[in-house]
Amino acid sequence: MKKSKIFCSIFLIANLISSCSKSDSTPILPETVYFPQVKSIISTNCISCHSSTSGIWTGRPMKLDLDTDITSNYALIKASIIDPVSLTNRRMPQTGTLSASNIDIIVKWYNKGGKSTD
């Protein structure tokens, strides 16, 4: 009789422990979305020269008013802030270098494909 109670107790404890495993319903956190941050960086640092209303040099040499303007030029945007300066690649913005955190955001956005929906 005692042996059967001990056996049942061990069985119940083992069953209870095995049912305490991690649930499959653990929420998956979304990856960081970079485009809104990139758009803000461009709005603050680039749009004064790269817009369709920036004067005689309208959008020189590209405009960045629209999301599609930004995404279609994602490689040039990244190149102008981080790639080596050359005859075909100028450092932007002309007023100085972006902060390290802004450069990091643009590079991460570029590495994810430079889309408006990352």
CSV table of N, CA, C and O in Angstrom, one decimal, residues 29-110:
chain,number,residue,atom,x,y,z
A,29,LEU,N,9.3,39.2,-30.2
A,29,LEU,CA,9.4,40.7,-30.3
A,29,LEU,C,9.8,41.1,-31.7
A,29,LEU,O,10.7,40.4,-32.3
A,30,PRO,N,9.2,42.1,-32.2
A,30,PRO,CA,9.6,42.5,-33.6
A,30,PRO,C,11.0,43.1,-33.6
A,30,PRO,O,11.5,43.6,-32.7
A,31,GLU,N,11.7,43.0,-34.8
A,31,GLU,CA,13.0,43.6,-35.0
A,31,GLU,C,12.8,45.1,-35.0
A,31,GLU,O,11.8,45.6,-35.3
A,32,THR,N,13.9,45.8,-34.8
A,32,THR,CA,13.8,47.2,-34.9
A,32,THR,C,13.5,47.7,-36.3
A,32,THR,O,14.0,47.1,-37.2
A,33,VAL,N,12.6,48.6,-36.4
A,33,VAL,CA,12.2,49.2,-37.7
A,33,VAL,C,13.1,50.5,-37.8
A,33,VAL,O,13.0,51.4,-37.0
A,34,TYR,N,13.9,50.5,-38.9
A,34,TYR,CA,14.8,51.7,-39.0
A,34,TYR,C,14.3,52.8,-39.9
A,34,TYR,O,14.7,53.9,-39.8
A,35,PHE,N,13.4,52.5,-40.9
A,35,PHE,CA,13.0,53.5,-41.8
A,35,PHE,C,12.5,54.8,-41.2
A,35,PHE,O,12.9,55.9,-41.6
A,36,PRO,N,11.6,54.8,-40.2
A,36,PRO,CA,11.1,56.0,-39.7
A,36,PRO,C,12.3,56.9,-39.1
A,36,PRO,O,12.3,58.1,-39.2
A,37,GLN,N,13.3,56.2,-38.5
A,37,GLN,CA,14.4,56.9,-38.0
A,37,GLN,C,15.3,57.5,-39.1
A,37,GLN,O,15.8,58.6,-39.0
A,38,VAL,N,15.5,56.7,-40.2
A,38,VAL,CA,16.2,57.2,-41.3
A,38,VAL,C,15.5,58.4,-41.9
A,38,VAL,O,16.2,59.4,-42.2
A,39,LYS,N,14.2,58.3,-42.1
A,39,LYS,CA,13.5,59.5,-42.6
A,39,LYS,C,13.6,60.7,-41.8
A,39,LYS,O,13.8,61.8,-42.3
A,40,SER,N,13.6,60.5,-40.5
A,40,SER,CA,13.8,61.7,-39.5
A,40,SER,C,15.2,62.2,-39.7
A,40,SER,O,15.4,63.5,-39.7
A,41,ILE,N,16.2,61.4,-39.8
A,41,ILE,CA,17.6,61.8,-40.0
A,41,ILE,C,17.7,62.6,-41.3
A,41,ILE,O,18.3,63.7,-41.3
A,42,ILE,N,17.1,62.1,-42.3
A,42,ILE,CA,17.2,62.8,-43.6
A,42,ILE,C,16.4,64.2,-43.6
A,42,ILE,O,16.9,65.2,-44.1
A,43,SER,N,15.3,64.2,-42.9
A,43,SER,CA,14.5,65.4,-42.7
A,43,SER,C,15.3,66.5,-42.0
A,43,SER,O,15.3,67.6,-42.4
A,44,THR,N,16.0,66.0,-41.0
A,44,THR,CA,16.8,67.0,-40.2
A,44,THR,C,18.1,67.4,-40.9
A,44,THR,O,18.5,68.6,-40.8
A,45,ASN,N,18.8,66.5,-41.6
A,45,ASN,CA,20.1,66.8,-42.1
A,45,ASN,C,20.3,67.0,-43.6
A,45,ASN,O,21.3,67.5,-44.0
A,46,CYS,N,19.3,66.5,-44.4
A,46,CYS,CA,19.5,66.5,-45.8
A,46,CYS,C,18.5,67.2,-46.7
A,46,CYS,O,18.8,67.7,-47.7
A,47,ILE,N,17.3,67.3,-46.2
A,47,ILE,CA,16.2,67.8,-47.0
A,47,ILE,C,16.4,69.3,-47.4
A,47,ILE,O,15.8,69.7,-48.4
A,48,SER,N,17.2,70.1,-46.6
A,48,SER,CA,17.3,71.5,-47.0
A,48,SER,C,18.0,71.6,-48.3
A,48,SER,O,17.8,72.6,-49.0
A,49,CYS,N,18.8,70.7,-48.8
A,49,CYS,CA,19.4,70.7,-50.1
A,49,CYS,C,18.8,69.7,-51.1
A,49,CYS,O,18.7,69.9,-52.3
A,50,HIS,N,18.3,68.6,-50.5
A,50,HIS,CA,17.8,67.5,-51.4
A,50,HIS,C,16.2,67.4,-51.4
A,50,HIS,O,15.7,66.4,-51.1
A,51,SER,N,15.6,68.6,-51.7
A,51,SER,CA,14.1,68.6,-51.8
A,51,SER,C,13.8,69.2,-53.1
A,51,SER,O,14.6,69.8,-53.8
A,52,SER,N,12.5,69.0,-53.5
A,52,SER,CA,12.0,69.6,-54.8
A,52,SER,C,11.8,71.1,-54.7
A,52,SER,O,11.5,71.7,-55.7
A,53,THR,N,12.0,71.6,-53.5
A,53,THR,CA,11.8,73.1,-53.3
A,53,THR,C,13.0,73.8,-52.8
A,53,THR,O,12.9,74.8,-52.1
A,54,SER,N,14.2,73.2,-53.0
A,54,SER,CA,15.4,73.7,-52.3
A,54,SER,C,16.1,74.8,-53.2
A,54,SER,O,17.2,75.1,-52.9
A,55,GLY,N,15.4,75.4,-54.1
A,55,GLY,CA,16.0,76.5,-54.9
A,55,GLY,C,16.6,76.1,-56.2
A,55,GLY,O,16.1,75.1,-56.8
A,56,ILE,N,17.6,76.9,-56.7
A,56,ILE,CA,18.1,76.7,-58.0
A,56,ILE,C,18.7,75.3,-58.2
A,56,ILE,O,18.6,74.7,-59.3
A,57,TRP,N,19.2,74.7,-57.2
A,57,TRP,CA,19.8,73.4,-57.3
A,57,TRP,C,18.8,72.3,-56.8
A,57,TRP,O,19.1,71.4,-56.1
A,58,THR,N,17.6,72.5,-57.2
A,58,THR,CA,16.5,71.7,-56.7
A,58,THR,C,16.8,70.2,-56.7
A,58,THR,O,17.1,69.6,-57.7
A,59,GLY,N,16.8,69.6,-55.5
A,59,GLY,CA,17.1,68.2,-55.3
A,59,GLY,C,18.5,67.8,-55.7
A,59,GLY,O,18.7,66.7,-56.2
A,60,ARG,N,19.5,68.6,-55.6
A,60,ARG,CA,20.8,68.3,-56.1
A,60,ARG,C,21.5,67.1,-55.5
A,60,ARG,O,21.5,67.0,-54.3
A,61,PRO,N,22.0,66.2,-56.2
A,61,PRO,CA,21.6,65.8,-57.5
A,61,PRO,C,20.4,64.8,-57.4
A,61,PRO,O,19.9,64.3,-58.4
A,62,MET,N,19.9,64.6,-56.2
A,62,MET,CA,18.7,63.8,-56.0
A,62,MET,C,17.8,64.4,-55.0
A,62,MET,O,18.3,65.1,-54.1
A,63,LYS,N,16.6,64.2,-55.2
A,63,LYS,CA,15.6,64.7,-54.1
A,63,LYS,C,15.3,63.6,-53.2
A,63,LYS,O,15.3,62.4,-53.6
A,64,LEU,N,15.0,64.0,-52.0
A,64,LEU,CA,14.7,63.0,-50.9
A,64,LEU,C,13.4,63.3,-50.2
A,64,LEU,O,13.2,63.1,-49.0
A,65,ASP,N,12.4,63.9,-51.0
A,65,ASP,CA,11.1,64.3,-50.4
A,65,ASP,C,10.3,63.2,-50.0
A,65,ASP,O,9.6,63.2,-49.0
A,66,LEU,N,10.2,62.2,-50.9
A,66,LEU,CA,9.3,61.1,-50.7
A,66,LEU,C,9.9,59.8,-50.2
A,66,LEU,O,11.2,59.6,-50.4
A,67,ASP,N,9.2,58.9,-49.6
A,67,ASP,CA,9.7,57.7,-49.1
A,67,ASP,C,10.4,56.9,-50.3
A,67,ASP,O,11.4,56.3,-50.1
A,68,THR,N,9.7,57.0,-51.4
A,68,THR,CA,10.3,56.2,-52.6
A,68,THR,C,11.6,56.9,-53.1
A,68,THR,O,12.5,56.2,-53.6
A,69,ASP,N,11.7,58.2,-52.9
A,69,ASP,CA,13.0,58.8,-53.2
A,69,ASP,C,14.1,58.3,-52.3
A,69,ASP,O,15.2,58.0,-52.7
A,70,ILE,N,13.8,58.1,-51.0
A,70,ILE,CA,14.8,57.7,-50.1
A,70,ILE,C,15.1,56.2,-50.3
A,70,ILE,O,16.3,55.9,-50.4
A,71,THR,N,14.1,55.4,-50.5
A,71,THR,CA,14.4,53.9,-50.7
A,71,THR,C,15.1,53.6,-52.0
A,71,THR,O,15.9,52.8,-52.1
A,72,SER,N,14.8,54.4,-53.1
A,72,SER,CA,15.4,54.1,-54.4
A,72,SER,C,16.9,54.6,-54.4
A,72,SER,O,17.7,54.2,-55.2
A,73,ASN,N,17.2,55.5,-53.4
A,73,ASN,CA,18.6,56.0,-53.3
A,73,ASN,C,19.3,55.4,-52.1
A,73,ASN,O,20.3,56.0,-51.7
A,74,TYR,N,18.9,54.3,-51.5
A,74,TYR,CA,19.4,53.9,-50.3
A,74,TYR,C,20.9,53.6,-50.3
A,74,TYR,O,21.7,53.9,-49.4
A,75,ALA,N,21.4,53.1,-51.4
A,75,ALA,CA,22.8,52.8,-51.6
A,75,ALA,C,23.7,54.0,-51.6
A,75,ALA,O,24.7,54.1,-51.0
A,76,LEU,N,23.2,55.1,-52.3
A,76,LEU,CA,23.9,56.3,-52.4
A,76,LEU,C,23.9,57.1,-51.1
A,76,LEU,O,24.8,57.7,-50.7
A,77,ILE,N,22.8,56.9,-50.4
A,77,ILE,CA,22.7,57.6,-49.0
A,77,ILE,C,23.7,57.0,-48.1
A,77,ILE,O,24.5,57.7,-47.5
A,78,LYS,N,23.8,55.6,-48.1
A,78,LYS,CA,24.8,55.0,-47.3
A,78,LYS,C,26.2,55.3,-47.7
A,78,LYS,O,27.1,55.6,-46.9
A,79,ALA,N,26.4,55.3,-49.0
A,79,ALA,CA,27.8,55.6,-49.6
A,79,ALA,C,28.2,57.1,-49.2
A,79,ALA,O,29.4,57.3,-48.8
A,80,SER,N,27.3,58.0,-49.2
A,80,SER,CA,27.7,59.4,-48.9
A,80,SER,C,28.0,59.7,-47.5
A,80,SER,O,28.6,60.7,-47.1
A,81,ILE,N,27.6,58.8,-46.6
A,81,ILE,CA,27.9,59.0,-45.1
A,81,ILE,C,29.0,58.1,-44.6
A,81,ILE,O,29.5,58.4,-43.6
A,82,ILE,N,29.3,57.0,-45.3
A,82,ILE,CA,30.3,56.1,-44.7
A,82,ILE,C,31.4,55.6,-45.7
A,82,ILE,O,32.5,55.3,-45.3
A,83,ASP,N,31.1,55.5,-47.0
A,83,ASP,CA,32.1,55.0,-47.9
A,83,ASP,C,33.2,56.1,-48.1
A,83,ASP,O,33.0,57.2,-47.9
A,84,PRO,N,34.3,55.6,-48.6
A,84,PRO,CA,35.4,56.6,-48.8
A,84,PRO,C,35.1,57.7,-49.8
A,84,PRO,O,34.3,57.4,-50.8
A,85,VAL,N,35.6,58.9,-49.6
A,85,VAL,CA,35.3,60.0,-50.5
A,85,VAL,C,36.1,59.7,-51.8
A,85,VAL,O,37.2,59.2,-51.8
A,86,SER,N,35.4,60.0,-52.9
A,86,SER,CA,36.1,59.9,-54.2
A,86,SER,C,35.5,60.9,-55.2
A,86,SER,O,34.7,61.8,-54.8
A,87,LEU,N,36.0,60.9,-56.4
A,87,LEU,CA,35.4,61.8,-57.4
A,87,LEU,C,33.9,61.6,-57.6
A,87,LEU,O,33.2,62.6,-57.9
A,88,THR,N,33.4,60.4,-57.4
A,88,THR,CA,32.0,60.2,-57.6
A,88,THR,C,31.2,60.1,-56.2
A,88,THR,O,30.0,59.8,-56.2
A,89,ASN,N,31.9,60.2,-55.1
A,89,ASN,CA,31.3,60.1,-53.8
A,89,ASN,C,31.7,61.2,-52.9
A,89,ASN,O,32.9,61.2,-52.4
A,90,ARG,N,30.8,62.1,-52.6
A,90,ARG,CA,31.1,63.2,-51.7
A,90,ARG,C,30.5,62.8,-50.3
A,90,ARG,O,29.5,62.1,-50.2
A,91,ARG,N,31.2,63.3,-49.3
A,91,ARG,CA,30.7,63.1,-47.9
A,91,ARG,C,29.5,64.0,-47.6
A,91,ARG,O,29.5,65.2,-47.9
A,92,MET,N,28.5,63.5,-47.0
A,92,MET,CA,27.3,64.3,-46.7
A,92,MET,C,27.0,64.1,-45.2
A,92,MET,O,27.4,63.1,-44.6
A,93,PRO,N,26.3,65.0,-44.6
A,93,PRO,CA,25.9,66.3,-45.2
A,93,PRO,C,27.1,67.2,-45.3
A,93,PRO,O,28.2,67.0,-44.7
A,94,GLN,N,27.0,68.3,-46.1
A,94,GLN,CA,28.1,69.2,-46.4
A,94,GLN,C,28.4,70.0,-45.1
A,94,GLN,O,29.6,70.4,-45.0
A,95,THR,N,27.5,70.1,-44.2
A,95,THR,CA,27.8,70.9,-43.0
A,95,THR,C,28.6,70.1,-42.0
A,95,THR,O,28.9,70.7,-40.9
A,96,GLY,N,28.9,68.9,-42.2
A,96,GLY,CA,29.6,68.1,-41.2
A,96,GLY,C,29.2,66.6,-41.3
A,96,GLY,O,28.3,66.2,-42.0
A,97,THR,N,29.7,65.8,-40.4
A,97,THR,CA,29.4,64.4,-40.3
A,97,THR,C,28.2,64.2,-39.4
A,97,THR,O,28.0,64.9,-38.4
A,98,LEU,N,27.4,63.2,-39.7
A,98,LEU,CA,26.3,62.8,-38.9
A,98,LEU,C,26.9,62.1,-37.6
A,98,LEU,O,28.1,61.7,-37.6
A,99,SER,N,26.1,62.1,-36.6
A,99,SER,CA,26.5,61.5,-35.3
A,99,SER,C,26.7,60.0,-35.6
A,99,SER,O,26.2,59.4,-36.5
A,100,ALA,N,27.5,59.4,-34.7
A,100,ALA,CA,27.8,57.9,-34.8
A,100,ALA,C,26.5,57.1,-34.7
A,100,ALA,O,26.3,56.1,-35.4
A,101,SER,N,25.6,57.5,-33.9
A,101,SER,CA,24.3,56.8,-33.7
A,101,SER,C,23.5,56.9,-35.0
A,101,SER,O,22.8,56.0,-35.4
A,102,ASN,N,23.5,58.1,-35.6
A,102,ASN,CA,22.7,58.3,-36.9
A,102,ASN,C,23.3,57.4,-38.0
A,102,ASN,O,22.6,56.8,-38.8
A,103,ILE,N,24.6,57.4,-38.1
A,103,ILE,CA,25.3,56.6,-39.1
A,103,ILE,C,25.0,55.1,-38.9
A,103,ILE,O,24.7,54.4,-39.8
A,104,ASP,N,25.0,54.7,-37.6
A,104,ASP,CA,24.7,53.3,-37.3
A,104,ASP,C,23.3,52.9,-37.7
A,104,ASP,O,23.1,51.9,-38.3
A,105,ILE,N,22.3,53.8,-37.5
A,105,ILE,CA,20.9,53.6,-37.9
A,105,ILE,C,20.9,53.4,-39.4
A,105,ILE,O,20.2,52.5,-40.0
A,106,ILE,N,21.5,54.3,-40.2
A,106,ILE,CA,21.5,54.3,-41.6
A,106,ILE,C,22.1,53.0,-42.1
A,106,ILE,O,21.6,52.3,-43.0
A,107,VAL,N,23.3,52.6,-41.6
A,107,VAL,CA,23.9,51.4,-42.0
A,107,VAL,C,23.1,50.2,-41.7
A,107,VAL,O,23.0,49.3,-42.6
A,108,LYS,N,22.4,50.1,-40.6
A,108,LYS,CA,21.6,49.0,-40.2
A,108,LYS,C,20.4,48.9,-41.2
A,108,LYS,O,20.0,47.8,-41.7
A,109,TRP,N,19.8,50.1,-41.5
A,109,TRP,CA,18.7,50.1,-42.5
A,109,TRP,C,19.2,49.6,-43.8
A,109,TRP,O,18.5,48.8,-44.5
A,110,TYR,N,20.4,50.1,-44.3
A,110,TYR,CA,20.9,49.7,-45.5
A,110,TYR,C,21.1,48.2,-45.6
A,110,TYR,O,20.8,47.5,-46.5
